[in-house]
PDB file of C-alpha atoms in Angstrom:
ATOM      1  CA  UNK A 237       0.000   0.000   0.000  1.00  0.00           C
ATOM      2  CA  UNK A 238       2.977   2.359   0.823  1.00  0.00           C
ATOM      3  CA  UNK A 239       4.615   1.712  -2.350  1.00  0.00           C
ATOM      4  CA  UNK A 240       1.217   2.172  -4.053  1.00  0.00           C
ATOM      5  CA  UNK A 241       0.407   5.111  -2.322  1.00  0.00           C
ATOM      6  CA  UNK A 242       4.364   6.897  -3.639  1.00  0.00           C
ATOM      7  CA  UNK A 243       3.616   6.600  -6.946  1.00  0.00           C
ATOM      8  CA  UNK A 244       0.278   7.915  -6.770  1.00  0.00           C
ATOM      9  CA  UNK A 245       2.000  11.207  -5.179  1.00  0.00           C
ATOM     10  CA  UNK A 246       5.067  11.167  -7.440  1.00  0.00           C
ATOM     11  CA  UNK A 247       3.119  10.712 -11.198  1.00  0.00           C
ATOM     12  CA  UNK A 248       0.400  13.605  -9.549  1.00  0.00           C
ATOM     13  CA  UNK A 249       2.603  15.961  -8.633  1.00  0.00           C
ATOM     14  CA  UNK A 250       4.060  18.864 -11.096  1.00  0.00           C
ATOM     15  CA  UNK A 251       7.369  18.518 -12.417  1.00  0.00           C
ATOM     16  CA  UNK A 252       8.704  21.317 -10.695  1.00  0.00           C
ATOM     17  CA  UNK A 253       7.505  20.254  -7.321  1.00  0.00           C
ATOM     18  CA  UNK A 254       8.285  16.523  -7.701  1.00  0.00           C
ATOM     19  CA  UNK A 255      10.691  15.394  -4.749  1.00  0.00           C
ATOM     20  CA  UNK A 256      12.156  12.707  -6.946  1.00  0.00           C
ATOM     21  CA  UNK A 257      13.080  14.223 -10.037  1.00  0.00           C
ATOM     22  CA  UNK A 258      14.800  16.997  -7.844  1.00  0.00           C
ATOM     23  CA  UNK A 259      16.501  14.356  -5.840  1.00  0.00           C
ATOM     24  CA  UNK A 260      17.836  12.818  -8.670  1.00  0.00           C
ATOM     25  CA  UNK A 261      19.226  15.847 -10.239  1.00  0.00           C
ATOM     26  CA  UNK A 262      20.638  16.598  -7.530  1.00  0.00           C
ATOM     27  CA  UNK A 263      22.579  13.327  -7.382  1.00  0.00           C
ATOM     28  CA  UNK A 264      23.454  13.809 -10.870  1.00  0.00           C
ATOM     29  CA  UNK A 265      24.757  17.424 -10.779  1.00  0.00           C
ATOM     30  CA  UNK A 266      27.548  16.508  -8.287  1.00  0.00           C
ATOM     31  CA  UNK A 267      28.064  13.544 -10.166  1.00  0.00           C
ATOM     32  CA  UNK A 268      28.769  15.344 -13.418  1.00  0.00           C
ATOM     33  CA  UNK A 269      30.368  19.056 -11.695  1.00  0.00           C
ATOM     34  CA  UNK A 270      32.095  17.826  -8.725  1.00  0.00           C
ATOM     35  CA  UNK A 271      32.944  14.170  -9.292  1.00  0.00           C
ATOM     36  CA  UNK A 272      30.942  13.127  -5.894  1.00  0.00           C
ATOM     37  CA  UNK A 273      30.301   9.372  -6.995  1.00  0.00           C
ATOM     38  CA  UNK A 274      30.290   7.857  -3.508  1.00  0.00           C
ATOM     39  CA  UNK A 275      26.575   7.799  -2.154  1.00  0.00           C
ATOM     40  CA  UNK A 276      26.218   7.341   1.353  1.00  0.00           C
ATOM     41  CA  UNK A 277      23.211   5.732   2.832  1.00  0.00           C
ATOM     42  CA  UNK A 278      22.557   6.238   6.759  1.00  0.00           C
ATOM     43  CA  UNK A 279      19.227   5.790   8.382  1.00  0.00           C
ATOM     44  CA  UNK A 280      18.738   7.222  11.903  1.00  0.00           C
ATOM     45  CA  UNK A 281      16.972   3.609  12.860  1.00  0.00           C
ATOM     46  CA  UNK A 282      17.820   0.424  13.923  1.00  0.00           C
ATOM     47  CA  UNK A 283      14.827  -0.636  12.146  1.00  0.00           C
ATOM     48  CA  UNK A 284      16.155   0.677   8.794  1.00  0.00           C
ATOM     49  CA  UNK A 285      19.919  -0.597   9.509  1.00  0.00           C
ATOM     50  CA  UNK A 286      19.696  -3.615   7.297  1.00  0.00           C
ATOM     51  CA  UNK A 287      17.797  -1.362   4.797  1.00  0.00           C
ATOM     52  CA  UNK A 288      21.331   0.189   4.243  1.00  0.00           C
ATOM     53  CA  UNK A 289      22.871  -3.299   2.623  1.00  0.00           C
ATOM     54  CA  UNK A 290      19.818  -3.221   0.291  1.00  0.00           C
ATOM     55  CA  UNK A 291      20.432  -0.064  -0.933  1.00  0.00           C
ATOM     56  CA  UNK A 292      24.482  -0.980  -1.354  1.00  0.00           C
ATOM     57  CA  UNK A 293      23.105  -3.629  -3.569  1.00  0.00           C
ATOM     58  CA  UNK A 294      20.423  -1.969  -5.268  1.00  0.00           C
ATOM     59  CA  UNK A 295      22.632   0.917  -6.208  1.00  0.00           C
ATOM     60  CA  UNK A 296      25.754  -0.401  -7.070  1.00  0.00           C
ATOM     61  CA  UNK A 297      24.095  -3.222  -9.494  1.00  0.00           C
ATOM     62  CA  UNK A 298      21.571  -0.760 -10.690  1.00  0.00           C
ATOM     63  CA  UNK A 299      24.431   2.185 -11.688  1.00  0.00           C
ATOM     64  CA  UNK A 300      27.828   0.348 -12.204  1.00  0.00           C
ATOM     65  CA  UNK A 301      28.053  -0.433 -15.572  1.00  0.00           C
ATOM     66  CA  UNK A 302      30.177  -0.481 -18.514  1.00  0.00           C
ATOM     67  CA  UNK A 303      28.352   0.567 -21.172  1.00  0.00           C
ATOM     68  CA  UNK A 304      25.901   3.421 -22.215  1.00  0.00           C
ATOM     69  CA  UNK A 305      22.996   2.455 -24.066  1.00  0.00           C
ATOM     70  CA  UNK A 306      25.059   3.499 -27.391  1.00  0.00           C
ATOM     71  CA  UNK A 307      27.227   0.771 -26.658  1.00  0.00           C
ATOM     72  CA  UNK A 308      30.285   2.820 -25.958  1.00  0.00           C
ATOM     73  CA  UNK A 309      32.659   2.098 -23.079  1.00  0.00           C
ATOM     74  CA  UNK A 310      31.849   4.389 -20.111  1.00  0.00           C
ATOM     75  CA  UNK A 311      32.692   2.740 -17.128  1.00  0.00           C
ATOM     76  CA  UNK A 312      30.286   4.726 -14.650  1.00  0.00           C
ATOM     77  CA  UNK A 313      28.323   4.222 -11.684  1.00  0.00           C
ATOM     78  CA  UNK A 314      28.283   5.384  -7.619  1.00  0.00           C
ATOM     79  CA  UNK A 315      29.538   3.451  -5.080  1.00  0.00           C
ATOM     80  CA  UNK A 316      27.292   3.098  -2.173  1.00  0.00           C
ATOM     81  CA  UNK A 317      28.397   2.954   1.225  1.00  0.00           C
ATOM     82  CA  UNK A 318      26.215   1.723   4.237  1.00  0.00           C
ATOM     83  CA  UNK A 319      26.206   3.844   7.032  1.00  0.00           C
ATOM     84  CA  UNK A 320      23.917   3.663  10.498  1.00  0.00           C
ATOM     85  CA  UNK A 321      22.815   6.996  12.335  1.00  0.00           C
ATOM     86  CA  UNK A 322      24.107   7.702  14.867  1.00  0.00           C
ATOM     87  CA  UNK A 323      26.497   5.088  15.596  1.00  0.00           C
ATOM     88  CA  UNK A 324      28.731   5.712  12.938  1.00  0.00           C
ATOM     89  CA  UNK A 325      29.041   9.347  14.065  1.00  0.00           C
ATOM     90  CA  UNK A 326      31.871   7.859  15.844  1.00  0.00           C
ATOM     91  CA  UNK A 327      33.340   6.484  13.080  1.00  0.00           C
ATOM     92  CA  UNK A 328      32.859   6.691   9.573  1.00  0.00           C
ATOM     93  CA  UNK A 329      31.516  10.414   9.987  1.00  0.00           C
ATOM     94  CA  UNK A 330      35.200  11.472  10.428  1.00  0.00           C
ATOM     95  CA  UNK A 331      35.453  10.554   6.580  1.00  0.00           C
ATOM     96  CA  UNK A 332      32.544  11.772   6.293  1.00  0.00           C
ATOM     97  CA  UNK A 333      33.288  15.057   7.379  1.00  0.00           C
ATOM     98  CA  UNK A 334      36.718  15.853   6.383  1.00  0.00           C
ATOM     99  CA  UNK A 335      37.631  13.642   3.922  1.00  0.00           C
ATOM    100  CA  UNK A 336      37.743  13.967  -0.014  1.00  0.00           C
ATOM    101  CA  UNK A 337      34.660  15.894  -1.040  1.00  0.00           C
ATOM    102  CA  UNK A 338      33.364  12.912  -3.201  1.00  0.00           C
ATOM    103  CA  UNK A 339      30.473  11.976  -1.342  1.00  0.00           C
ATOM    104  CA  UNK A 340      26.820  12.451  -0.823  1.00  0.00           C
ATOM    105  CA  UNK A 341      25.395  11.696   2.367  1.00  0.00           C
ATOM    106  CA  UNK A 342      21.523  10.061   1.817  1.00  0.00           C
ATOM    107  CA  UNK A 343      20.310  10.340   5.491  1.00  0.00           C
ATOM    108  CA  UNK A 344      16.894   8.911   6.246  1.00  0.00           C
ATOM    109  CA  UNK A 345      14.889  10.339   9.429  1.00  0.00           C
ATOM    110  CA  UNK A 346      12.256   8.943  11.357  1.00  0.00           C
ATOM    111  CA  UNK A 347       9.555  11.755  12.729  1.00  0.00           C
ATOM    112  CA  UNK A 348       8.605   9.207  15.615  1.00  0.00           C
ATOM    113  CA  UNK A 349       9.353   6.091  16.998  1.00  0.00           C
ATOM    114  CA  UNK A 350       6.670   3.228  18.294  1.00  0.00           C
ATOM    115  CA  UNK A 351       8.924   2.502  21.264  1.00  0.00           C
ATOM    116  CA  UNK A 352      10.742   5.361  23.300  1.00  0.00           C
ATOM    117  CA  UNK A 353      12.368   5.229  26.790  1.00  0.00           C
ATOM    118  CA  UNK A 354      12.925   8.444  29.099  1.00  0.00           C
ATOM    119  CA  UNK A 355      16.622   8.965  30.018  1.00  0.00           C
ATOM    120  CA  UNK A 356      16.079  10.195  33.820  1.00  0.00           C
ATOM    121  CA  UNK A 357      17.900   6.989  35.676  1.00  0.00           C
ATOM    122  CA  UNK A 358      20.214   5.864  32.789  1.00  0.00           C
ATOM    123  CA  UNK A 359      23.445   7.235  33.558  1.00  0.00           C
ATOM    124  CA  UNK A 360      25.233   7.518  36.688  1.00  0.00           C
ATOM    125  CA  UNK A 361      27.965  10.043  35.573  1.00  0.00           C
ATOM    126  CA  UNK A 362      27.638  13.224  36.515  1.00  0.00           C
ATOM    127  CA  UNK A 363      28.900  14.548  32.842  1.00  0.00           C
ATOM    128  CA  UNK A 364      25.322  13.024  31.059  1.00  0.00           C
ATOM    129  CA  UNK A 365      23.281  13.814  34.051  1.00  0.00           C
ATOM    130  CA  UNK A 366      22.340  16.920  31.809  1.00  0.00           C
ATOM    131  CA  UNK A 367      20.606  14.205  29.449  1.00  0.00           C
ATOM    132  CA  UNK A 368      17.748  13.265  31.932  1.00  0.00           C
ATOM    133  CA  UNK A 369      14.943  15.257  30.843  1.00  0.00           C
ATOM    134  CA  UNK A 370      15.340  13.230  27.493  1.00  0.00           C
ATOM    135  CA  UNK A 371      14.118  10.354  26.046  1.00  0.00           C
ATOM    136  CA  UNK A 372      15.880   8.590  23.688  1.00  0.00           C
ATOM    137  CA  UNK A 373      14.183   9.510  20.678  1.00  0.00           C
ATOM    138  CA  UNK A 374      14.759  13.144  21.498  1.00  0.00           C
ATOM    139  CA  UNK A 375      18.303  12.633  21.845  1.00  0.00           C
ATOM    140  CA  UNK A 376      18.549  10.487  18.006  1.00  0.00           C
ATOM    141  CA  UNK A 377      16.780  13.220  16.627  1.00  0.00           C
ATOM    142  CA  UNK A 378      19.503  15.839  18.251  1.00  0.00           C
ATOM    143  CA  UNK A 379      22.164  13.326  16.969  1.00  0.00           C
ATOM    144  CA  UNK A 380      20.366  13.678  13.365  1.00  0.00           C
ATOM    145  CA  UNK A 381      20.433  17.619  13.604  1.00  0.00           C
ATOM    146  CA  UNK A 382      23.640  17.859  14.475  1.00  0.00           C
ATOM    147  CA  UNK A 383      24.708  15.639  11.759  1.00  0.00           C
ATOM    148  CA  UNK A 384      23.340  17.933   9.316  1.00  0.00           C
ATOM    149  CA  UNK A 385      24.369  20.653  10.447  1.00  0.00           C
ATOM    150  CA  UNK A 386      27.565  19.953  10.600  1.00  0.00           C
ATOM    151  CA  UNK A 387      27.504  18.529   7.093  1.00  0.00           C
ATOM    152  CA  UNK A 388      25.955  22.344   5.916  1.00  0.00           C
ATOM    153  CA  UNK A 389      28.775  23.874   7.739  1.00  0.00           C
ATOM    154  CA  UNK A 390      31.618  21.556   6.113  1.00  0.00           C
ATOM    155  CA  UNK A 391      29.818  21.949   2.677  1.00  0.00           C
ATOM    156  CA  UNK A 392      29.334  18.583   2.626  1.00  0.00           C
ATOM    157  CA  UNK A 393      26.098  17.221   0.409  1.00  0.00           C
ATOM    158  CA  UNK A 394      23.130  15.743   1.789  1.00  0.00           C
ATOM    159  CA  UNK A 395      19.773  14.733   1.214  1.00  0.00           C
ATOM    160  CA  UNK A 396      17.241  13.956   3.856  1.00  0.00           C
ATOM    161  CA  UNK A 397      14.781  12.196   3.663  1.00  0.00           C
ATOM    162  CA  UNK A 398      11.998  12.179   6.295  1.00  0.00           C
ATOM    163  CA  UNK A 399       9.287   8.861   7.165  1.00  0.00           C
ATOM    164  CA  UNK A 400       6.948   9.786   9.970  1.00  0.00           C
ATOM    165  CA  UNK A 401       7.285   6.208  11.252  1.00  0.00           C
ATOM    166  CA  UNK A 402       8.825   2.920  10.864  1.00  0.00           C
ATOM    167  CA  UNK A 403       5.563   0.615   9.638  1.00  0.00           C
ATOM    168  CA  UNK A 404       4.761  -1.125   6.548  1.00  0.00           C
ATOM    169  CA  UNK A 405       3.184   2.115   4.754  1.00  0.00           C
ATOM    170  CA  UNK A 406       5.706   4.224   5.276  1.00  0.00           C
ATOM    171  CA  UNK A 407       8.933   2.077   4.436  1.00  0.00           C
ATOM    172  CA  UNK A 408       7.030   0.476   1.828  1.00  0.00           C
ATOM    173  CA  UNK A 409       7.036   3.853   0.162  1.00  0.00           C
ATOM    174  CA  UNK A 410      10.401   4.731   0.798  1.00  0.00           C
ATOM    175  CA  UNK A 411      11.472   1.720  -1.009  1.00  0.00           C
ATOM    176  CA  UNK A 412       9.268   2.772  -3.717  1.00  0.00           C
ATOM    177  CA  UNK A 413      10.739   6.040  -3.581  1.00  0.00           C
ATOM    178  CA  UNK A 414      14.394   4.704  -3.264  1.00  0.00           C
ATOM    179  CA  UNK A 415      13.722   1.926  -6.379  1.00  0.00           C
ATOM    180  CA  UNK A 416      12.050   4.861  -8.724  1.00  0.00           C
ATOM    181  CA  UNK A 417      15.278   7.112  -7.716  1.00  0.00           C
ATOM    182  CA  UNK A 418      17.627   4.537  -8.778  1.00  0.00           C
ATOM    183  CA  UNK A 419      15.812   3.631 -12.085  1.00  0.00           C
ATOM    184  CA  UNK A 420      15.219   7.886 -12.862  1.00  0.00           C
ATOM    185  CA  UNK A 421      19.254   7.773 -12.328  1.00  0.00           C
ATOM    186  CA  UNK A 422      19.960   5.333 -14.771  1.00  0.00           C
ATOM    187  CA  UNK A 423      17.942   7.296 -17.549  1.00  0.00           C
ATOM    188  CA  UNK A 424      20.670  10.561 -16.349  1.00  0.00           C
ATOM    189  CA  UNK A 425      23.672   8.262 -16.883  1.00  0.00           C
ATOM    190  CA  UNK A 426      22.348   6.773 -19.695  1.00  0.00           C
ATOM    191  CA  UNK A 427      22.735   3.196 -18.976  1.00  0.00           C
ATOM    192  CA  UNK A 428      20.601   0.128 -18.201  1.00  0.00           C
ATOM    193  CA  UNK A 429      20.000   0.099 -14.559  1.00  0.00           C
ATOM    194  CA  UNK A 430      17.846  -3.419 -15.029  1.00  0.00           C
ATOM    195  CA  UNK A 431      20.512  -5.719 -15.850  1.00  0.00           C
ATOM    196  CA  UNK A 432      23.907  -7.087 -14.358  1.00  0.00           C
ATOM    197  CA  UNK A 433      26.383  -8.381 -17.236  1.00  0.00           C
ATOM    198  CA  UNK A 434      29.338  -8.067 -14.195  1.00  0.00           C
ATOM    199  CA  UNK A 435      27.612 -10.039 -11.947  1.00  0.00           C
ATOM    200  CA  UNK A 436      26.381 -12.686 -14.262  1.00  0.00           C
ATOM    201  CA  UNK A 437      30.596 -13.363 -15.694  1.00  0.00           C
ATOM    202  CA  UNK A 438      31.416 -13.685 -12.152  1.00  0.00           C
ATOM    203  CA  UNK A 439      28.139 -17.134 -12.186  1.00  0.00           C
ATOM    204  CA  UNK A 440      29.641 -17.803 -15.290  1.00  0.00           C
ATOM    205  CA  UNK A 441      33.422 -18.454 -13.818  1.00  0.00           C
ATOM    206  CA  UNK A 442      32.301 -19.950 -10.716  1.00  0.00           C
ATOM    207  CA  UNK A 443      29.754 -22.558 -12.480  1.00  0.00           C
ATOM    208  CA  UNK A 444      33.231 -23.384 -14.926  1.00  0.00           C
ATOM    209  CA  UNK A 445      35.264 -23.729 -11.852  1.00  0.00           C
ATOM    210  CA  UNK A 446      32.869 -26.364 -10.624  1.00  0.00           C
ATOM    211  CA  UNK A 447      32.544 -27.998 -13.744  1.00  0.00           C
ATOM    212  CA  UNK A 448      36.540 -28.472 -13.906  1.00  0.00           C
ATOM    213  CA  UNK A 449      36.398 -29.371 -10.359  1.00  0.00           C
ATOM    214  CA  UNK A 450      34.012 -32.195 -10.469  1.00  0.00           C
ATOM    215  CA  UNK A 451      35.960 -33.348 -13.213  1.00  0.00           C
ATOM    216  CA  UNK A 452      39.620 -33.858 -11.795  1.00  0.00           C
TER     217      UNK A 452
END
């Protein structure tokens, strides 16, 4: 239904309003003028952390190819890189941050969570005492903030992407969205984003490998 629901909103709406064909010029414009053909995925969820090794696959089969649809040699494509808010704000956002400027940052938020938890008797130091009149969500969504604005003040790229929750409507439709993105992408590199000639060699080798195997 949340799929469903997407592309009902995304055919209806006026090309100058619609959210995906401004996302994916977006993508494409620092693709083509700044060389930023890394495309990181981080979801501020732990219900959308495995949705981040989807994506890697979805975009990097979808976009990596070495052809146009002319036939010529192009070698293109974006390399995806899973990330999870707001762990890997101790990690990877270093990178991230100050690193080469050759990556977009896809950051999905979540408006509100099914299951929170207050913050008033979870630490004992006196240093996060400050963090008791939280709950949890509050403090992923400051995490989230922070992110981005950090990213705006480092000129780094970003596009956010907000679900009001984490049910089967909502990332239904996100995967819509995220699977219409990718497709809209491969018409702006002009390649086929609905094959995988590099993945199917790879079947091919391995199937010949057994083949001499069983034989010896």
């Amino acid at each position: 239904r949340g799929a469903e629901l997407i592309k009902e909103d995304l055919l209806s709406t006026k090309l100058d309003e619609n959210i995906l064909l401004q996302s994916a010029s977006f993508i494409y414009g620092l693709f083509k003028e700044k060389n930023v053909n890394q495309t990181v995925f981080m979801p501020y969820s732990s219900l959308l952390r495995d949705l981040s090794f989807w994506f890697v696959q979805l975009w990097a089969e979808s976009l990596g190819k070495k052809v146009n649809l002319n036939g010529e040699n192009v070698h293109t494509g974006l390399t995806p890189i899973p990330a999870y808010g707001a762990t890997d704000q101790h990690s990877q956002v270093q990178l991230f941050m100050e690193g080469p400027y050759d990556k977009l940052a896809v950051v999905i938020e979540v408006d509100r969570f099914d299951h929170d938890y207050s913050l008033d008797n979870s630490f004992q130091q006196k240093a996060l005492k400050s963090l008791a009149p939280f709950n949890l969500g509050q403090l992923m969504k400051a995490e989230h903030q922070g992110t981005l604005k950090a990213f705006e003040q480092n000129s780094r790229p970003y596009l956010n992407i907000k679900i009001s929750k984490c049910d089967e409507i909502n990332v239904g439709g996100l995967i819509m969205f995220l699977e219409s993105l990718t497709a809209l992408m491969g018409h702006y590199l002009d390649i086929n984003p609905f094959d995988q000639p590099g993945v199917e060699a790879g079947k091919k080798f391995a199937f010949e490998w057994l083949d001499g195997a069983n034989q010896a």
